[in-house]
Short mmCIF file of C-alpha atoms (C1' of nucleotides) in Angstrom, two decimals:
data_model
loop_
_atom_site.label_atom_id
_atom_site.label_comp_id
_atom_site.label_asym_id
_atom_site.label_seq_id
_atom_site.Cartn_x
_atom_site.Cartn_y
_atom_site.Cartn_z
CA MET V 1 -27.99 32.28 -4.08
CA THR V 2 -25.58 29.43 -4.23
CA THR V 3 -27.04 26.03 -4.90
CA LEU V 4 -26.52 23.61 -2.06
CA LEU V 5 -26.46 19.88 -2.58
CA THR V 6 -27.66 17.08 -0.39
CA PRO V 7 -25.15 14.38 0.55
CA ALA V 8 -26.75 12.04 -1.98
CA ALA V 9 -26.41 14.61 -4.75
CA ALA V 10 -22.81 15.31 -3.81
CA ALA V 11 -22.02 11.60 -3.81
CA ASP V 12 -23.69 11.29 -7.17
CA ARG V 13 -21.87 14.20 -8.74
CA THR V 14 -18.46 13.28 -7.41
CA GLY V 15 -18.68 9.53 -7.70
CA VAL V 16 -17.61 9.24 -4.08
CA SER V 17 -19.74 7.20 -1.68
CA LEU V 18 -21.59 8.83 1.21
CA ASP V 19 -19.49 6.93 3.67
CA THR V 20 -16.29 8.00 2.00
CA LEU V 21 -17.42 11.62 1.89
CA ARG V 22 -17.98 11.52 5.62
CA TYR V 23 -14.72 9.72 6.08
CA TYR V 24 -12.79 12.34 4.13
CA GLU V 25 -14.40 15.05 6.19
CA ARG V 26 -13.49 13.30 9.45
CA GLU V 27 -9.95 12.96 8.22
CA GLY V 28 -9.79 16.64 7.38
CA LEU V 29 -9.38 16.15 3.65
CA ILE V 30 -12.47 18.17 2.85
CA GLY V 31 -14.78 20.60 4.58
CA PRO V 32 -15.89 21.03 7.22
CA ILE V 33 -19.08 20.94 5.23
CA ARG V 34 -21.78 23.42 6.33
CA ARG V 35 -24.91 22.04 7.91
CA SER V 36 -28.61 22.76 7.61
CA PRO V 37 -30.51 23.78 10.74
CA GLY V 38 -31.41 20.11 11.14
CA GLY V 39 -27.78 19.03 11.05
CA ARG V 40 -27.63 17.65 7.53
CA ARG V 41 -24.65 18.38 5.34
CA GLU V 42 -25.03 20.88 2.52
CA TYR V 43 -22.34 20.75 -0.13
CA THR V 44 -21.42 23.84 -2.12
CA GLU V 45 -19.99 23.82 -5.62
CA ASP V 46 -16.67 24.75 -4.09
CA ASP V 47 -16.86 21.68 -1.90
CA LEU V 48 -17.47 19.57 -4.97
CA PHE V 49 -14.51 21.10 -6.71
CA TRP V 50 -12.28 20.36 -3.77
CA ILE V 51 -13.59 16.82 -3.57
CA GLY V 52 -12.64 16.52 -7.21
CA LEU V 53 -9.08 17.50 -6.39
CA VAL V 54 -8.95 15.00 -3.57
CA THR V 55 -10.20 12.15 -5.74
CA CYS V 56 -7.76 13.16 -8.44
CA PHE V 57 -4.90 12.73 -6.01
CA ARG V 58 -6.35 9.58 -4.52
CA ASP V 59 -6.62 8.12 -8.01
CA ALA V 60 -2.98 8.98 -8.48
CA GLY V 61 -2.22 6.87 -5.43
CA LEU V 62 -1.56 9.52 -2.80
CA GLY V 63 -2.44 8.38 0.69
CA ILE V 64 -4.81 9.99 3.15
CA ALA V 65 -1.91 11.34 5.21
CA ASP V 66 -0.35 12.87 2.10
CA LEU V 67 -3.59 14.59 1.28
CA ARG V 68 -4.03 15.84 4.80
CA GLU V 69 -0.61 17.40 4.54
CA PHE V 70 -1.53 18.81 1.17
CA VAL V 71 -4.62 20.44 2.62
CA ALA V 72 -2.63 21.79 5.54
CA ILE V 73 -0.04 23.37 3.30
CA LEU V 74 -2.57 24.99 1.02
CA ARG V 75 -4.83 26.24 3.77
CA ALA V 76 -2.59 27.33 6.58
CA GLU V 77 -0.33 30.30 6.36
CA HIS V 78 2.75 29.24 4.53
CA SER V 79 5.05 31.21 2.34
CA ALA V 80 4.57 30.74 -1.36
CA GLN V 81 8.09 29.36 -1.28
CA ASP V 82 7.12 26.63 1.19
CA ARG V 83 4.13 25.70 -0.86
CA VAL V 84 6.10 25.49 -4.06
CA THR V 85 8.73 23.35 -2.41
CA PHE V 86 6.11 20.99 -1.07
CA LEU V 87 4.29 20.81 -4.38
CA ARG V 88 7.48 20.10 -6.27
CA GLU V 89 8.32 17.28 -3.90
CA ARG V 90 4.95 15.72 -4.47
CA ARG V 91 5.37 16.12 -8.17
CA ALA V 92 8.70 14.34 -8.01
CA THR V 93 7.22 11.35 -6.21
CA LEU V 94 4.48 11.13 -8.80
CA GLU V 95 7.09 11.16 -11.52
CA GLN V 96 8.82 8.27 -9.82
CA ARG V 97 5.59 6.37 -9.92
CA VAL V 98 5.26 7.03 -13.59
CA ALA V 99 8.78 5.71 -14.01
CA ALA V 100 7.87 2.52 -12.12
CA LEU V 101 4.85 2.08 -14.34
CA ARG V 102 6.96 2.58 -17.44
CA ARG V 103 9.37 -0.09 -16.28
CA ALA V 104 6.53 -2.54 -15.78
CA MET V 105 5.09 -1.64 -19.16
CA GLU V 106 8.43 -2.32 -20.76
CA VAL V 107 8.44 -5.78 -19.27
CA LEU V 108 4.97 -6.36 -20.61
CA ASP V 109 5.98 -5.06 -24.01
CA ASP V 110 8.89 -7.47 -24.08
CA LYS V 111 6.63 -10.38 -23.23
CA ILE V 112 4.06 -9.26 -25.76
CA ALA V 113 6.76 -9.05 -28.41
CA TYR V 114 7.98 -12.49 -27.43
CA TYR V 115 4.56 -14.10 -27.80
CA SER V 116 3.57 -12.22 -30.95
CA MET I 1 27.37 -25.63 -10.98
CA THR I 2 24.74 -23.02 -10.34
CA THR I 3 25.27 -20.81 -7.36
CA LEU I 4 22.58 -21.13 -4.77
CA LEU I 5 21.74 -18.37 -2.36
CA THR I 6 20.62 -18.46 1.21
CA PRO I 7 17.39 -16.70 2.09
CA ALA I 8 19.36 -13.85 3.64
CA ALA I 9 21.40 -13.41 0.49
CA ALA I 10 18.30 -13.51 -1.69
CA ALA I 11 16.62 -10.90 0.49
CA ASP I 12 19.71 -8.77 0.30
CA ARG I 13 20.07 -9.02 -3.45
CA THR I 14 16.40 -8.38 -4.21
CA GLY I 15 15.67 -5.85 -1.52
CA VAL I 16 12.69 -7.94 -0.45
CA SER I 17 12.38 -8.97 3.18
CA LEU I 18 12.63 -12.59 4.27
CA ASP I 19 9.06 -12.54 5.44
CA THR I 20 7.88 -11.12 2.15
CA LEU I 21 9.83 -13.68 0.16
CA ARG I 22 8.13 -16.44 2.11
CA TYR I 23 4.81 -14.67 1.72
CA TYR I 24 5.23 -14.39 -2.06
CA GLU I 25 6.06 -18.06 -2.22
CA ARG I 26 3.00 -19.01 -0.17
CA GLU I 27 0.88 -16.90 -2.47
CA GLY I 28 2.31 -18.63 -5.49
CA LEU I 29 3.96 -15.53 -6.93
CA ILE I 30 7.38 -17.14 -6.91
CA GLY I 31 8.87 -20.58 -6.60
CA PRO I 32 8.36 -23.06 -5.18
CA ILE I 33 11.93 -22.49 -4.12
CA ARG I 34 14.09 -25.61 -3.90
CA ARG I 35 15.21 -26.78 -0.49
CA SER I 36 18.43 -28.08 0.97
CA PRO I 37 18.39 -31.53 2.59
CA GLY I 38 17.81 -29.77 5.88
CA GLY I 39 14.75 -27.94 4.55
CA ARG I 40 16.25 -24.49 4.02
CA ARG I 41 15.41 -22.54 0.93
CA GLU I 42 18.02 -22.23 -1.80
CA TYR I 43 17.44 -19.48 -4.31
CA THR I 44 18.76 -19.77 -7.85
CA GLU I 45 19.63 -16.85 -10.09
CA ASP I 46 16.48 -17.60 -12.02
CA ASP I 47 14.50 -17.25 -8.82
CA LEU I 48 16.10 -13.89 -8.24
CA PHE I 49 15.24 -12.79 -11.73
CA TRP I 50 11.64 -13.79 -11.27
CA ILE I 51 11.50 -12.01 -7.93
CA GLY I 52 12.77 -8.96 -9.76
CA LEU I 53 9.85 -9.17 -12.15
CA VAL I 54 7.41 -9.52 -9.29
CA THR I 55 8.78 -6.51 -7.45
CA CYS I 56 8.74 -4.54 -10.67
CA PHE I 57 5.03 -5.19 -11.02
CA ARG I 58 4.39 -4.64 -7.34
CA ASP I 59 6.15 -1.30 -7.57
CA ALA I 60 3.88 -0.48 -10.46
CA GLY I 61 0.93 -1.06 -8.15
CA LEU I 62 -0.28 -4.45 -9.32
CA GLY I 63 -1.94 -6.46 -6.58
CA ILE I 64 -1.05 -9.92 -5.35
CA ALA I 65 -4.05 -11.42 -7.13
CA ASP I 66 -3.03 -9.76 -10.40
CA LEU I 67 0.42 -11.21 -10.08
CA ARG I 68 -0.88 -14.63 -9.27
CA GLU I 69 -2.91 -14.49 -12.44
CA PHE I 70 0.14 -13.24 -14.29
CA VAL I 71 2.15 -16.20 -13.08
CA ALA I 72 -0.64 -18.58 -13.98
CA ILE I 73 -0.92 -17.25 -17.50
CA LEU I 74 2.79 -17.41 -18.14
CA ARG I 75 3.34 -20.80 -16.60
CA ALA I 76 0.34 -22.88 -17.47
CA GLU I 77 -0.43 -24.00 -20.97
CA HIS I 78 -2.06 -21.13 -22.73
CA SER I 79 -2.03 -20.20 -26.36
CA ALA I 80 0.30 -17.37 -27.27
CA GLN I 81 -2.85 -15.56 -28.26
CA ASP I 82 -4.31 -15.82 -24.75
CA ARG I 83 -1.11 -14.62 -23.25
CA VAL I 84 -0.86 -11.64 -25.54
CA THR I 85 -4.46 -10.69 -24.85
CA PHE I 86 -3.88 -10.86 -21.12
CA LEU I 87 -0.64 -8.92 -21.33
CA ARG I 88 -2.23 -6.22 -23.42
CA GLU I 89 -5.05 -5.84 -20.92
CA ARG I 90 -2.56 -5.39 -18.12
CA ARG I 91 -0.67 -2.89 -20.17
CA ALA I 92 -3.84 -0.91 -20.74
CA THR I 93 -4.60 -0.69 -17.03
CA LEU I 94 -1.06 0.50 -16.38
CA GLU I 95 -1.52 3.16 -19.01
CA GLN I 96 -4.66 4.31 -17.23
CA ARG I 97 -2.67 4.69 -14.09
CA VAL I 98 -0.13 6.78 -15.89
CA ALA I 99 -2.98 8.95 -17.11
CA ALA I 100 -4.26 9.38 -13.54
CA LEU I 101 -0.79 10.37 -12.43
CA ARG I 102 -0.51 12.85 -15.28
CA ARG I 103 -3.79 14.46 -14.27
CA ALA I 104 -2.59 14.84 -10.70
CA MET I 105 0.70 16.24 -11.92
CA GLU I 106 -1.13 18.79 -14.01
CA VAL I 107 -2.99 19.96 -10.94
CA LEU I 108 0.30 20.28 -9.10
CA ASP I 109 1.83 22.15 -12.01
CA ASP I 110 -1.06 24.60 -11.97
CA LYS I 111 -0.63 25.21 -8.26
CA ILE I 112 3.11 25.54 -8.64
CA ALA I 113 2.62 28.07 -11.42
CA TYR I 114 0.12 29.93 -9.27
CA TYR I 115 2.51 30.23 -6.33
CA SER I 116 5.59 30.97 -8.39
"C1'" DA N 1 29.20 -31.74 22.55
"C1'" DC N 2 27.75 -27.09 22.91
"C1'" DT N 3 26.56 -22.70 21.50
"C1'" DT N 4 25.10 -19.37 18.36
"C1'" DG N 5 22.67 -17.71 14.79
"C1'" DA N 6 20.13 -18.41 10.54
"C1'" DC N 7 16.06 -20.55 9.17
"C1'" DC N 8 11.61 -23.19 9.51
"C1'" DT N 9 6.19 -23.16 10.14
"C1'" DG N 10 1.72 -21.56 11.41
"C1'" DG N 11 -0.69 -18.09 12.88
"C1'" DA N 12 -1.56 -13.53 15.01
"C1'" DG N 13 -1.28 -8.54 14.43
"C1'" DC N 14 -1.15 -4.17 11.97
"C1'" DG N 15 -1.96 0.15 9.10
"C1'" DC N 16 -4.60 1.74 5.38
"C1'" DG N 17 -8.82 3.04 3.22
"C1'" DC N 18 -12.74 2.35 3.13
"C1'" DT N 19 -17.53 0.02 4.10
"C1'" DC N 20 -21.19 -1.41 6.88
"C1'" DC N 21 -24.24 -1.31 10.79
"C1'" DA N 22 -27.36 0.15 14.62
"C1'" DG N 23 -30.03 3.25 16.60
"C1'" DA N 24 -31.54 7.90 16.54
"C1'" DT N 25 -33.09 12.17 14.04
"C1'" DC N 26 -34.69 15.02 10.33
"C1'" DT N 27 -37.60 16.00 6.19
"C1'" DG N 28 -41.05 16.04 2.78
"C1'" DA N 29 -45.10 13.95 0.65
"C1'" DG N 30 -49.87 12.71 1.41
"C1'" DC D 1 -50.14 14.03 11.78
"C1'" DT D 2 -47.97 10.14 9.89
"C1'" DC D 3 -44.82 7.58 7.60
"C1'" DA D 4 -41.14 6.48 4.52
"C1'" DG D 5 -36.79 7.66 3.27
"C1'" DA D 6 -32.62 10.32 3.71
"C1'" DT D 7 -29.19 11.50 6.95
"C1'" DC D 8 -26.87 11.60 11.40
"C1'" DT D 9 -23.14 9.53 14.81
"C1'" DG D 10 -19.93 6.32 16.74
"C1'" DG D 11 -17.93 2.33 16.22
"C1'" DA D 12 -17.19 -2.35 14.30
"C1'" DG D 13 -15.62 -5.03 10.35
"C1'" DC D 14 -13.03 -6.03 6.17
"C1'" DG D 15 -9.52 -6.98 2.40
"C1'" DC D 16 -4.89 -6.14 1.29
"C1'" DG D 17 -0.03 -6.65 1.90
"C1'" DC D 18 2.83 -7.29 4.61
"C1'" DT D 19 5.26 -7.87 9.41
"C1'" DC D 20 6.04 -9.99 13.68
"C1'" DC D 21 6.20 -13.72 16.95
"C1'" DA D 22 6.70 -18.28 19.29
"C1'" DG D 23 8.51 -22.51 19.42
"C1'" DG D 24 11.25 -25.58 17.10
"C1'" DT D 25 15.11 -27.27 13.65
"C1'" DC D 26 19.48 -26.99 11.26
"C1'" DA D 27 24.45 -25.65 10.44
"C1'" DA D 28 28.94 -24.04 11.56
"C1'" DG D 29 32.55 -22.70 14.71
"C1'" DT D 30 35.21 -24.05 18.95
#
DNA sequence: ACTTGACCTGGAGCGCGCTCCAGATCTGAG
DNA sequence: CTCAGATCTGGAGCGCGCTCCAGGTCAAGT
């Protein structure tokens, strides 16, 4: 028997608010989450794991649309080749962000050196 | 004689739109930019340089408020110590972002490996 | 002088990613 | 059975960072 979590528990475990959980589901980033007979959401461990992935990418600055595309690619039938291509593209954009951050950090380092 | 640039030229050189240049000025991120007798903005090379810094930080994901604070710290009278402290804090938050990006990239790498 | 186009200001509008709210329903404790 | 508290839905509201617009001014060519 798989343990099911209430929305509150899921929010607690993932650090994502109830509203945001619902929002992500509406947007197709997670779920659809199964429901109890009464209509309440019941989150599985798998759901939590997936939510973790989503928040990981959100934290990295990917937008909702990006993530929706990500979900689509991983869920729908796509050749492994397509998936790899897509994933590599995403990886490249993340690397560009890292580069932008490094540039900014260099500027800060220069200023820090100047004032030290 | 220092060369002065029209707004259009400044936008062109910096890659920032006219509207955004005005917006940044209103928000106190740049300038105030000097004006011609007729009231038009005239950008100096120094202005352009500063705009470059601002866009560098914007590209790194810093918010307008962060940048305003940045400007304030660098312009107003503050001890070198204060400045260094502030700059180091900023640097730390940028490093956290890099870490978040790295985590996301690891996830992508795992998926790429899986589908390869 | 006239026209054209760049520029001015103040303010409205927009897309994103939530966040909040109202009003209804479900659930569990007593 | 009752009542409080958790959850439901649909939709409004919000902060951010621009972006766009109207109505007017300025500058340069003819």
